[in-house]
Amino acid sequence: MNADTIDRLRRVNPVPEDPPAPPLAPLLALRERGLSDPREASRPSAQRSAAWPLNRRRVLALVPIALACALLVLALRGGGGGQFDVAAAVYRAITPGHGVRYVVTDQESDTDGKRTLLHVQRWSTRDPASERSVSLERRNYGRERSVLVEAAIAPGSTWSSWWSGRPGVIEHTKATGTQRDEVAILRAAYRAGRLRVLEKTELNGHSIYRLRVVPPRTGPAARNRATPTDLLVNASTFAPIEVIDYARGPHGRLRPTFVLHYRTFVELPATPANLAHLKLAPHPGAHVMQRG
Amino acid sequence: MTDDERFEALYGAHAGAVLAYARRRTSPANADDVMADVFLIAWRRLADVPRDERVWLLGVARRVLANQRRGHTRQRALRERLAPELAATSPSADRDPRDARVLRALAGLREDDREALLLLGWEELSHAEAARVLGIRARTFSVRAHRARRRFARALAALEPAPGESSDASLPVEVL
């Protein structure tokens, strides 16, 4: 290869220098999840045993004892204390695995006395990136009005969407954006060290943790006095329960403006039945219209 | 050195290179996930990591990315990803129409041709190292790189403005 070609390629290198290594802590948290990866578990145990160094097997043999000791310490401290990294556990819980993530949310907003309820069911996979969502929106404009929207993305190609206002049409549009991931911002905040645990408390009789996404201290968000976002998670599973956004009121006090309730947040096994949820449901009589 | 110490040393030495490799080929958000996947695999296979750690890790990163794209219409996905993102992240591409043409020519190549060129031009690997990333023999890689360079030059020439024709600086890269 001649130098000219290399030089021309170098000139368009979008990342000319290696970026600094991100903090290792999130990866160590993920590593624990990696060890319990179902694909790893499906390997023959003899093969895994042979591949693993002896000292790691010894460490694993001590894990149950270590866990028992940790639980004992927690019990003696009254629970919730100690060095357990709640934010890391939340990060693990909201990081997609190899199955089908199924999330059901309810969002309620009230603007100028007009109430809107948005109920969303969403199935998604990370590999390949695909998703389907079904949204039911109820608006109160003097009379109740409901809109059902269904949308699905085939990996790397086309968005298909259908809505109840125009039931005879399935629109196909070129997928230019990336997959939505409602908790990506929380993962990014954790990686940036901006996901803080505020307290362990109770909500409707259930034990929860309240965490806060702290706005960055520098950059445009800091200059615009960005407001924090709170996240409530189940204290046992660390799955999200609520996300609360705030606005600044008089005297700079925070007031909640938007609450997203997570009714379900689970990862289902990637069985054919679960994967079938990623395809747009049949809409008899509807014809496909290409847009864009 | 314990496994944990070795893993941390591996991460400290090569996380930046793996992240850069991923960012050159996918969105920044996804690159973080790719890097995490690579090092989780490295942890599970710590005993298998050879002395040539960086090359081995880049080979893993390549396979992680390939797995992610499985089922995609590969060429189209890469075109979509390469053209606008590179145009957006490479300031020189906005200024210099010749660089925009380089990106367009790259985006139009077959994936194995493009990867061969990028391993040399962006990752700055030797032929032997690039061959190990791709899991092929060095001699095979050299032939592939030679052909890729020829196809790249041909694609580039096809995008050059004809004599007397005005510069195509205003032609958006997104037309790919």
Short mmCIF file of C-alpha atoms in Angstrom, two decimals:
data_model
loop_
_atom_site.label_atom_id
_atom_site.label_comp_id
_atom_site.label_asym_id
_atom_site.label_seq_id
_atom_site.Cartn_x
_atom_site.Cartn_y
_atom_site.Cartn_z
CA MET A 1 0.00 0.00 0.00
CA ASN A 2 1.43 3.34 -0.90
CA ALA A 3 1.87 6.16 1.57
CA ASP A 4 -0.58 8.41 -0.24
CA THR A 5 -3.48 6.07 0.40
CA ILE A 6 -2.51 5.74 4.06
CA ASP A 7 -2.22 9.51 4.41
CA ARG A 8 -5.60 10.10 2.82
CA LEU A 9 -7.17 7.56 5.16
CA ARG A 10 -5.47 9.11 8.19
CA ARG A 11 -6.84 12.51 7.28
CA VAL A 12 -10.41 11.23 7.61
CA ASN A 13 -9.85 9.20 10.77
CA PRO A 14 -12.79 10.28 12.97
CA VAL A 15 -10.91 9.31 16.16
CA PRO A 16 -7.30 10.24 15.44
CA GLU A 17 -6.10 9.67 19.01
CA ASP A 18 -7.02 6.90 21.42
CA PRO A 19 -9.51 8.38 23.91
CA PRO A 20 -8.67 8.05 27.61
CA ALA A 21 -9.78 4.78 29.16
CA PRO A 22 -13.13 5.18 30.91
CA PRO A 23 -13.29 4.31 34.62
CA LEU A 24 -12.94 0.61 35.29
CA ALA A 25 -15.60 0.44 38.03
CA PRO A 26 -18.65 0.07 35.72
CA LEU A 27 -16.89 -2.70 33.87
CA LEU A 28 -16.09 -4.54 37.09
CA ALA A 29 -19.77 -4.31 37.94
CA LEU A 30 -20.66 -5.69 34.53
CA ARG A 31 -18.04 -8.40 34.92
CA GLU A 32 -20.07 -9.95 37.70
CA ARG A 33 -23.00 -10.11 35.29
CA GLY A 34 -20.72 -11.60 32.65
CA LEU A 35 -19.87 -14.48 34.93
CA SER A 36 -23.55 -15.31 35.19
CA ASP A 37 -24.11 -14.95 31.45
CA PRO A 38 -26.51 -17.75 30.44
CA ARG A 39 -24.40 -18.52 27.34
CA GLU A 40 -21.43 -19.04 29.61
CA ALA A 41 -23.48 -21.28 31.87
CA SER A 42 -24.55 -23.39 28.92
CA ARG A 43 -20.96 -24.43 28.20
CA PRO A 44 -19.95 -27.89 29.37
CA SER A 45 -18.70 -27.52 32.90
CA ALA A 46 -15.61 -29.63 32.28
CA GLN A 47 -14.54 -27.34 29.45
CA ARG A 48 -15.02 -24.25 31.57
CA SER A 49 -13.29 -25.85 34.50
CA ALA A 50 -10.27 -26.68 32.39
CA ALA A 51 -10.10 -23.22 30.91
CA TRP A 52 -10.23 -21.42 34.21
CA PRO A 53 -7.12 -20.99 36.26
CA LEU A 54 -7.04 -22.89 39.52
CA ASN A 55 -6.95 -19.80 41.71
CA ARG A 56 -10.16 -18.43 40.16
CA ARG A 57 -11.94 -21.73 40.81
CA ARG A 58 -10.81 -21.50 44.41
CA VAL A 59 -12.17 -17.98 44.62
CA LEU A 60 -15.51 -19.12 43.20
CA ALA A 61 -15.68 -21.91 45.74
CA LEU A 62 -15.41 -19.25 48.44
CA VAL A 63 -18.20 -17.10 46.97
CA PRO A 64 -21.07 -18.71 48.95
CA ILE A 65 -19.11 -18.26 52.18
CA ALA A 66 -18.29 -14.65 51.29
CA LEU A 67 -21.94 -13.95 50.45
CA ALA A 68 -23.07 -15.45 53.75
CA CYS A 69 -20.57 -13.26 55.62
CA ALA A 70 -21.73 -10.17 53.71
CA LEU A 71 -25.37 -10.91 54.51
CA LEU A 72 -24.47 -11.39 58.15
CA VAL A 73 -22.70 -8.04 58.25
CA LEU A 74 -25.66 -6.35 56.56
CA ALA A 75 -28.06 -7.96 59.00
CA LEU A 76 -25.98 -6.79 61.96
CA ARG A 77 -25.94 -3.25 60.56
CA GLY A 78 -29.70 -3.24 60.07
CA GLY A 79 -29.48 -3.55 56.30
CA GLY A 80 -28.92 -0.95 53.62
CA GLY A 81 -25.51 0.06 54.88
CA GLY A 82 -22.09 -1.33 54.20
CA GLN A 83 -20.10 -0.96 51.02
CA PHE A 84 -22.61 -2.49 48.63
CA ASP A 85 -22.56 -0.45 45.46
CA VAL A 86 -26.23 0.27 44.77
CA ALA A 87 -25.52 2.43 41.70
CA ALA A 88 -23.47 -0.40 40.17
CA ALA A 89 -26.31 -2.84 40.84
CA VAL A 90 -28.74 -0.46 39.13
CA TYR A 91 -26.34 -0.17 36.21
CA ARG A 92 -26.25 -3.94 35.87
CA ALA A 93 -30.04 -4.16 36.06
CA ILE A 94 -30.59 -1.58 33.30
CA THR A 95 -27.89 -2.85 30.95
CA PRO A 96 -29.45 -4.96 28.21
CA GLY A 97 -28.44 -8.58 28.09
CA HIS A 98 -28.98 -11.14 25.37
CA GLY A 99 -32.72 -11.61 25.78
CA VAL A 100 -35.82 -9.59 24.95
CA ARG A 101 -36.28 -6.61 27.21
CA TYR A 102 -39.92 -5.98 27.99
CA VAL A 103 -40.83 -2.64 29.51
CA VAL A 104 -44.25 -1.23 30.31
CA THR A 105 -44.50 2.43 31.27
CA ASP A 106 -47.20 4.91 32.15
CA GLN A 107 -46.60 8.57 31.79
CA GLU A 108 -48.95 11.24 33.00
CA SER A 109 -48.70 14.90 32.14
CA ASP A 110 -50.89 17.85 32.83
CA THR A 111 -50.47 20.89 30.61
CA ASP A 112 -52.85 23.82 30.97
CA GLY A 113 -55.44 21.54 32.50
CA LYS A 114 -55.25 19.07 29.62
CA ARG A 115 -54.39 15.70 30.97
CA THR A 116 -52.56 13.13 28.85
CA LEU A 117 -51.91 9.55 29.77
CA LEU A 118 -49.46 7.56 27.72
CA HIS A 119 -49.25 3.81 28.22
CA VAL A 120 -46.37 2.14 26.34
CA GLN A 121 -45.40 -1.49 25.98
CA ARG A 122 -41.99 -1.98 24.45
CA TRP A 123 -40.03 -5.05 23.43
CA SER A 124 -36.43 -4.70 22.35
CA THR A 125 -33.27 -6.65 21.70
CA ARG A 126 -29.76 -5.38 21.67
CA ASP A 127 -28.22 -7.89 19.28
CA PRO A 128 -29.45 -7.34 16.65
CA ALA A 129 -30.85 -3.96 17.62
CA SER A 130 -34.58 -4.14 17.09
CA GLU A 131 -37.67 -2.98 18.87
CA ARG A 132 -41.42 -2.75 18.77
CA SER A 133 -43.67 -0.58 20.85
CA VAL A 134 -47.38 -0.24 21.29
CA SER A 135 -48.55 3.08 22.70
CA LEU A 136 -51.98 3.99 23.90
CA GLU A 137 -52.47 7.70 24.40
CA ARG A 138 -55.51 9.05 26.21
CA ARG A 139 -56.09 12.74 25.94
CA ASN A 140 -58.70 14.75 27.71
CA TYR A 141 -59.72 17.67 25.51
CA GLY A 142 -63.20 18.09 26.86
CA ARG A 143 -63.87 14.55 25.75
CA GLU A 144 -61.75 11.46 26.09
CA ARG A 145 -59.79 10.58 22.95
CA SER A 146 -57.58 7.54 22.54
CA VAL A 147 -54.90 6.90 19.95
CA LEU A 148 -53.19 3.56 19.50
CA VAL A 149 -49.83 3.56 17.78
CA GLU A 150 -47.75 0.55 16.92
CA ALA A 151 -44.24 0.78 15.52
CA ALA A 152 -41.50 -1.71 14.86
CA ILE A 153 -38.02 -1.52 13.43
CA ALA A 154 -36.42 -4.28 11.46
CA PRO A 155 -32.69 -4.46 12.09
CA GLY A 156 -30.89 -1.82 10.06
CA SER A 157 -33.66 -1.13 7.62
CA THR A 158 -37.20 0.10 7.97
CA TRP A 159 -39.56 1.55 10.52
CA SER A 160 -43.07 0.18 10.19
CA SER A 161 -45.80 2.10 11.96
CA TRP A 162 -49.53 1.95 12.22
CA TRP A 163 -51.97 4.14 14.15
CA SER A 164 -55.61 3.88 14.92
CA GLY A 165 -56.39 7.26 13.31
CA ARG A 166 -55.56 5.78 9.92
CA PRO A 167 -56.14 2.05 10.28
CA GLY A 168 -55.90 1.27 6.56
CA VAL A 169 -52.23 2.28 6.26
CA ILE A 170 -48.95 0.83 7.47
CA GLU A 171 -46.23 3.40 6.90
CA HIS A 172 -42.71 2.32 6.05
CA THR A 173 -40.00 4.88 6.58
CA LYS A 174 -36.26 4.58 6.29
CA ALA A 175 -34.72 4.01 9.69
CA THR A 176 -32.17 6.74 10.08
CA GLY A 177 -31.97 7.05 13.82
CA THR A 178 -30.77 4.52 16.30
CA GLN A 179 -32.85 2.42 18.59
CA ARG A 180 -34.49 4.19 21.49
CA ASP A 181 -33.31 3.12 24.88
CA GLU A 182 -35.10 4.95 27.63
CA VAL A 183 -32.49 4.12 30.25
CA ALA A 184 -29.38 4.81 28.14
CA ILE A 185 -29.15 8.23 29.75
CA LEU A 186 -29.06 6.59 33.18
CA ARG A 187 -26.26 4.24 32.11
CA ALA A 188 -24.33 7.18 30.69
CA ALA A 189 -24.80 9.06 33.97
CA TYR A 190 -23.45 6.10 35.93
CA ARG A 191 -20.43 5.81 33.68
CA ALA A 192 -19.78 9.52 34.15
CA GLY A 193 -20.06 9.16 37.93
CA ARG A 194 -23.24 11.27 38.04
CA LEU A 195 -25.67 8.63 39.36
CA ARG A 196 -25.82 9.12 43.13
CA VAL A 197 -27.70 7.11 45.72
CA LEU A 198 -29.79 9.46 47.87
CA GLU A 199 -31.57 7.13 50.27
CA LYS A 200 -33.20 3.81 50.94
CA THR A 201 -36.87 4.28 51.72
CA GLU A 202 -40.33 2.82 51.14
CA LEU A 203 -42.90 3.38 48.44
CA ASN A 204 -46.35 1.82 48.78
CA GLY A 205 -44.97 -0.64 51.31
CA HIS A 206 -42.07 -1.71 49.08
CA SER A 207 -38.44 -1.13 49.85
CA ILE A 208 -36.81 1.15 47.26
CA TYR A 209 -33.68 3.18 46.59
CA ARG A 210 -33.87 6.75 45.43
CA LEU A 211 -31.04 7.78 43.13
CA ARG A 212 -30.32 11.08 41.45
CA VAL A 213 -28.78 11.89 38.10
CA VAL A 214 -26.74 14.96 38.95
CA PRO A 215 -26.30 17.45 36.09
CA PRO A 216 -22.76 17.91 34.83
CA ARG A 217 -20.74 20.65 36.51
CA THR A 218 -19.32 21.96 33.29
CA GLY A 219 -20.57 22.54 29.76
CA PRO A 220 -23.90 23.83 28.42
CA ALA A 221 -25.99 21.86 30.95
CA ALA A 222 -24.17 23.51 33.84
CA ARG A 223 -24.47 26.97 32.29
CA ASN A 224 -28.22 26.48 31.81
CA ARG A 225 -28.62 25.33 35.42
CA ALA A 226 -29.89 21.93 34.31
CA THR A 227 -32.13 20.20 36.80
CA PRO A 228 -31.55 16.72 38.22
CA THR A 229 -33.56 13.61 37.44
CA ASP A 230 -34.52 11.18 40.17
CA LEU A 231 -34.76 7.45 39.73
CA LEU A 232 -36.57 5.11 42.08
CA VAL A 233 -35.59 1.45 41.88
CA ASN A 234 -36.77 -1.73 43.50
CA ALA A 235 -34.40 -2.45 46.40
CA SER A 236 -34.32 -6.17 45.58
CA THR A 237 -34.13 -6.28 41.78
CA PHE A 238 -32.79 -2.74 41.19
CA ALA A 239 -35.22 -2.44 38.28
CA PRO A 240 -36.60 1.10 37.68
CA ILE A 241 -39.92 2.00 39.27
CA GLU A 242 -40.14 5.73 38.55
CA VAL A 243 -38.21 8.44 36.77
CA ILE A 244 -38.98 11.97 37.92
CA ASP A 245 -37.93 15.10 36.08
CA TYR A 246 -37.86 18.48 37.78
CA ALA A 247 -38.08 22.13 36.83
CA ARG A 248 -36.92 25.09 38.86
CA GLY A 249 -39.71 27.05 40.45
CA PRO A 250 -39.59 30.34 42.37
CA HIS A 251 -36.41 30.81 44.42
CA GLY A 252 -34.78 27.99 42.48
CA ARG A 253 -36.77 25.29 44.24
CA LEU A 254 -37.24 22.04 42.36
CA ARG A 255 -40.72 20.90 41.47
CA PRO A 256 -41.54 17.63 39.70
CA THR A 257 -42.86 18.16 36.19
CA PHE A 258 -42.89 14.72 34.72
CA VAL A 259 -43.16 11.24 36.15
CA LEU A 260 -42.62 8.06 34.24
CA HIS A 261 -43.91 4.96 36.02
CA TYR A 262 -42.31 1.65 35.14
CA ARG A 263 -44.98 -1.04 35.54
CA THR A 264 -42.72 -3.79 34.19
CA PHE A 265 -38.99 -3.89 33.50
CA VAL A 266 -37.77 -7.40 32.77
CA GLU A 267 -35.54 -9.28 30.39
CA LEU A 268 -37.27 -12.27 28.83
CA PRO A 269 -35.37 -15.20 27.33
CA ALA A 270 -34.86 -14.94 23.57
CA THR A 271 -37.35 -17.67 22.72
CA PRO A 272 -39.23 -17.65 19.38
CA ALA A 273 -42.39 -16.64 21.21
CA ASN A 274 -40.73 -13.65 22.84
CA LEU A 275 -38.88 -12.64 19.68
CA ALA A 276 -42.22 -12.68 17.83
CA HIS A 277 -43.20 -9.61 19.86
CA LEU A 278 -40.63 -7.59 17.87
CA LYS A 279 -42.64 -7.85 14.66
CA LEU A 280 -45.49 -5.54 13.75
CA ALA A 281 -48.80 -7.26 14.41
CA PRO A 282 -50.98 -8.06 11.37
CA HIS A 283 -53.44 -5.31 10.50
CA PRO A 284 -55.92 -6.92 8.09
CA GLY A 285 -56.89 -4.69 5.21
CA ALA A 286 -54.09 -2.19 5.79
CA HIS A 287 -51.80 -1.44 2.85
CA VAL A 288 -48.16 -0.45 3.02
CA MET A 289 -47.25 3.13 2.17
CA GLN A 290 -43.63 4.03 1.62
CA ARG A 291 -42.60 7.42 2.96
CA GLY A 292 -39.26 9.11 2.66
CA MET B 1 0.46 -11.06 39.16
CA THR B 2 -3.11 -12.04 40.08
CA ASP B 3 -5.87 -12.31 37.51
CA ASP B 4 -7.41 -9.10 38.78
CA GLU B 5 -4.11 -7.24 38.49
CA ARG B 6 -3.51 -8.59 35.01
CA PHE B 7 -7.03 -7.65 33.95
CA GLU B 8 -6.62 -4.11 35.28
CA ALA B 9 -3.28 -3.78 33.53
CA LEU B 10 -4.82 -5.05 30.30
CA TYR B 11 -7.64 -2.56 30.62
CA GLY B 12 -5.35 0.33 31.47
CA ALA B 13 -3.07 -0.38 28.55
CA HIS B 14 -5.61 -1.05 25.82
CA ALA B 15 -9.06 0.28 26.73
CA GLY B 16 -8.39 3.49 24.82
CA ALA B 17 -7.34 1.63 21.67
CA VAL B 18 -10.37 -0.67 21.82
CA LEU B 19 -12.69 2.27 22.41
CA ALA B 20 -11.14 4.18 19.51
CA TYR B 21 -11.52 1.12 17.25
CA ALA B 22 -15.20 0.84 18.19
CA ARG B 23 -15.89 4.59 17.89
CA ARG B 24 -14.46 4.56 14.38
CA ARG B 25 -17.02 1.98 13.38
CA THR B 26 -20.17 2.63 15.38
CA SER B 27 -21.98 5.30 17.35
CA PRO B 28 -20.23 6.61 20.49
CA ALA B 29 -22.92 5.17 22.77
CA ASN B 30 -22.66 1.74 21.20
CA ALA B 31 -18.87 1.93 21.25
CA ASP B 32 -18.97 2.00 25.05
CA ASP B 33 -21.01 -1.19 25.06
CA VAL B 34 -18.70 -2.83 22.52
CA MET B 35 -15.70 -2.02 24.68
CA ALA B 36 -17.42 -3.43 27.75
CA ASP B 37 -18.24 -6.63 25.85
CA VAL B 38 -14.63 -6.95 24.67
CA PHE B 39 -13.22 -6.73 28.16
CA LEU B 40 -15.84 -9.07 29.60
CA ILE B 41 -14.69 -11.62 27.03
CA ALA B 42 -11.09 -10.82 27.90
CA TRP B 43 -11.86 -11.48 31.56
CA ARG B 44 -13.50 -14.81 30.78
CA ARG B 45 -10.59 -15.80 28.54
CA LEU B 46 -7.78 -14.15 30.45
CA ALA B 47 -5.70 -17.31 30.24
CA ASP B 48 -5.99 -17.24 26.42
CA VAL B 49 -4.92 -13.62 25.94
CA PRO B 50 -1.62 -13.76 24.05
CA ARG B 51 1.35 -11.49 24.51
CA ASP B 52 0.17 -9.46 21.54
CA GLU B 53 -2.73 -8.17 23.62
CA ARG B 54 -3.84 -5.18 21.56
CA VAL B 55 -4.16 -7.16 18.35
CA TRP B 56 -6.09 -9.91 20.15
CA LEU B 57 -8.46 -7.36 21.72
CA LEU B 58 -9.07 -5.65 18.38
CA GLY B 59 -9.89 -9.05 16.89
CA VAL B 60 -12.44 -9.60 19.65
CA ALA B 61 -13.85 -6.10 19.07
CA ARG B 62 -14.22 -6.86 15.38
CA ARG B 63 -16.19 -10.03 16.16
CA VAL B 64 -18.37 -8.25 18.74
CA LEU B 65 -19.25 -5.60 16.16
CA ALA B 66 -19.86 -8.27 13.52
CA ASN B 67 -22.21 -10.09 15.87
CA GLN B 68 -24.07 -6.87 16.49
CA ARG B 69 -24.58 -6.40 12.80
CA ARG B 70 -25.73 -9.94 12.24
CA GLY B 71 -29.06 -9.83 10.51
CA HIS B 72 -28.57 -6.27 9.32
CA THR B 73 -28.37 -5.42 5.69
CA ARG B 74 -24.70 -4.99 6.23
CA GLN B 75 -23.67 -2.82 3.36
CA ARG B 76 -26.53 -0.44 3.85
CA ALA B 77 -26.09 -0.24 7.60
CA LEU B 78 -22.43 0.56 7.20
CA ARG B 79 -23.08 3.11 4.53
CA GLU B 80 -25.67 4.77 6.72
CA ARG B 81 -23.29 4.70 9.63
CA LEU B 82 -20.08 5.62 7.90
CA ALA B 83 -21.11 8.42 5.65
CA PRO B 84 -23.03 10.81 7.89
CA GLU B 85 -21.18 10.05 11.11
CA LEU B 86 -17.75 10.32 9.65
CA ALA B 87 -18.74 13.48 7.89
CA ALA B 88 -20.00 14.84 11.18
CA THR B 89 -17.06 13.76 13.32
CA SER B 90 -14.28 14.60 10.93
CA PRO B 91 -14.03 18.37 10.74
CA SER B 92 -11.65 18.18 7.82
CA ALA B 93 -14.28 16.29 5.83
CA ASP B 94 -16.55 19.32 6.06
CA ARG B 95 -13.87 21.62 4.80
CA ASP B 96 -12.13 19.61 2.17
CA PRO B 97 -14.15 18.00 -0.62
CA ARG B 98 -11.26 15.59 -1.25
CA ASP B 99 -11.77 14.13 2.23
CA ALA B 100 -15.50 13.83 1.67
CA ARG B 101 -14.67 11.84 -1.46
CA VAL B 102 -12.37 9.57 0.54
CA LEU B 103 -15.24 8.83 2.92
CA ARG B 104 -17.61 8.17 0.09
CA ALA B 105 -15.15 5.88 -1.62
CA LEU B 106 -14.59 4.02 1.65
CA ALA B 107 -18.30 3.65 2.28
CA GLY B 108 -18.74 2.15 -1.17
CA LEU B 109 -16.16 -0.61 -0.67
CA ARG B 110 -16.93 -4.18 0.29
CA GLU B 111 -16.67 -4.69 4.03
CA ASP B 112 -13.56 -6.87 3.98
CA ASP B 113 -11.78 -4.42 1.67
CA ARG B 114 -12.72 -1.49 3.87
CA GLU B 115 -11.68 -3.24 7.07
CA ALA B 116 -8.31 -4.16 5.58
CA LEU B 117 -7.66 -0.52 4.69
CA LEU B 118 -8.91 0.83 8.00
CA LEU B 119 -6.76 -1.55 10.03
CA LEU B 120 -3.74 -0.14 8.22
CA GLY B 121 -4.79 3.49 7.96
CA TRP B 122 -6.72 4.10 11.17
CA GLU B 123 -5.45 1.42 13.56
CA GLU B 124 -1.97 1.77 12.04
CA LEU B 125 -1.26 -1.94 12.28
CA SER B 126 1.34 -3.80 10.29
CA HIS B 127 0.19 -6.37 7.72
CA ALA B 128 1.02 -9.20 10.14
CA GLU B 129 -0.94 -7.57 12.98
CA ALA B 130 -3.93 -6.77 10.78
CA ALA B 131 -3.94 -10.37 9.57
CA ARG B 132 -4.15 -11.60 13.15
CA VAL B 133 -7.07 -9.25 13.87
CA LEU B 134 -8.90 -10.74 10.90
CA GLY B 135 -7.82 -14.28 11.74
CA ILE B 136 -6.15 -14.86 8.39
CA ARG B 137 -2.59 -15.49 7.20
CA ALA B 138 -0.32 -12.51 6.67
CA ARG B 139 0.20 -13.42 3.04
CA THR B 140 -3.56 -13.60 2.46
CA PHE B 141 -3.94 -10.23 4.11
CA SER B 142 -1.28 -8.67 1.92
CA VAL B 143 -3.12 -9.83 -1.19
CA ARG B 144 -6.41 -8.55 0.20
CA ALA B 145 -4.89 -5.18 1.14
CA HIS B 146 -3.36 -4.83 -2.30
CA ARG B 147 -6.67 -5.50 -4.02
CA ALA B 148 -8.53 -3.27 -1.56
CA ARG B 149 -6.15 -0.43 -2.31
CA ARG B 150 -6.72 -0.88 -6.03
CA ARG B 151 -10.52 -0.87 -5.62
CA PHE B 152 -10.30 2.12 -3.30
CA ALA B 153 -8.20 4.05 -5.83
CA ARG B 154 -10.69 3.16 -8.57
CA ALA B 155 -13.65 4.26 -6.43
CA LEU B 156 -11.85 7.47 -5.56
CA ALA B 157 -11.03 8.21 -9.19
CA ALA B 158 -14.67 7.72 -10.13
CA LEU B 159 -15.61 10.41 -7.62
CA GLU B 160 -13.04 12.94 -8.81
CA PRO B 161 -14.61 15.87 -10.66
CA ALA B 162 -14.04 15.76 -14.41
CA PRO B 163 -11.59 18.34 -15.82
CA GLY B 164 -13.28 21.69 -16.04
CA GLU B 165 -16.12 20.57 -13.82
CA SER B 166 -16.66 22.58 -10.64
CA SER B 167 -15.73 21.12 -7.30
CA ASP B 168 -18.35 18.91 -5.72
CA ALA B 169 -17.79 20.46 -2.31
CA SER B 170 -21.50 21.00 -1.87
CA LEU B 171 -22.36 17.38 -2.60
CA PRO B 172 -23.49 15.91 0.68
CA VAL B 173 -21.88 12.71 1.84
CA GLU B 174 -25.32 11.47 2.89
CA VAL B 175 -26.23 10.81 -0.74
CA LEU B 176 -24.62 7.41 -0.44
#
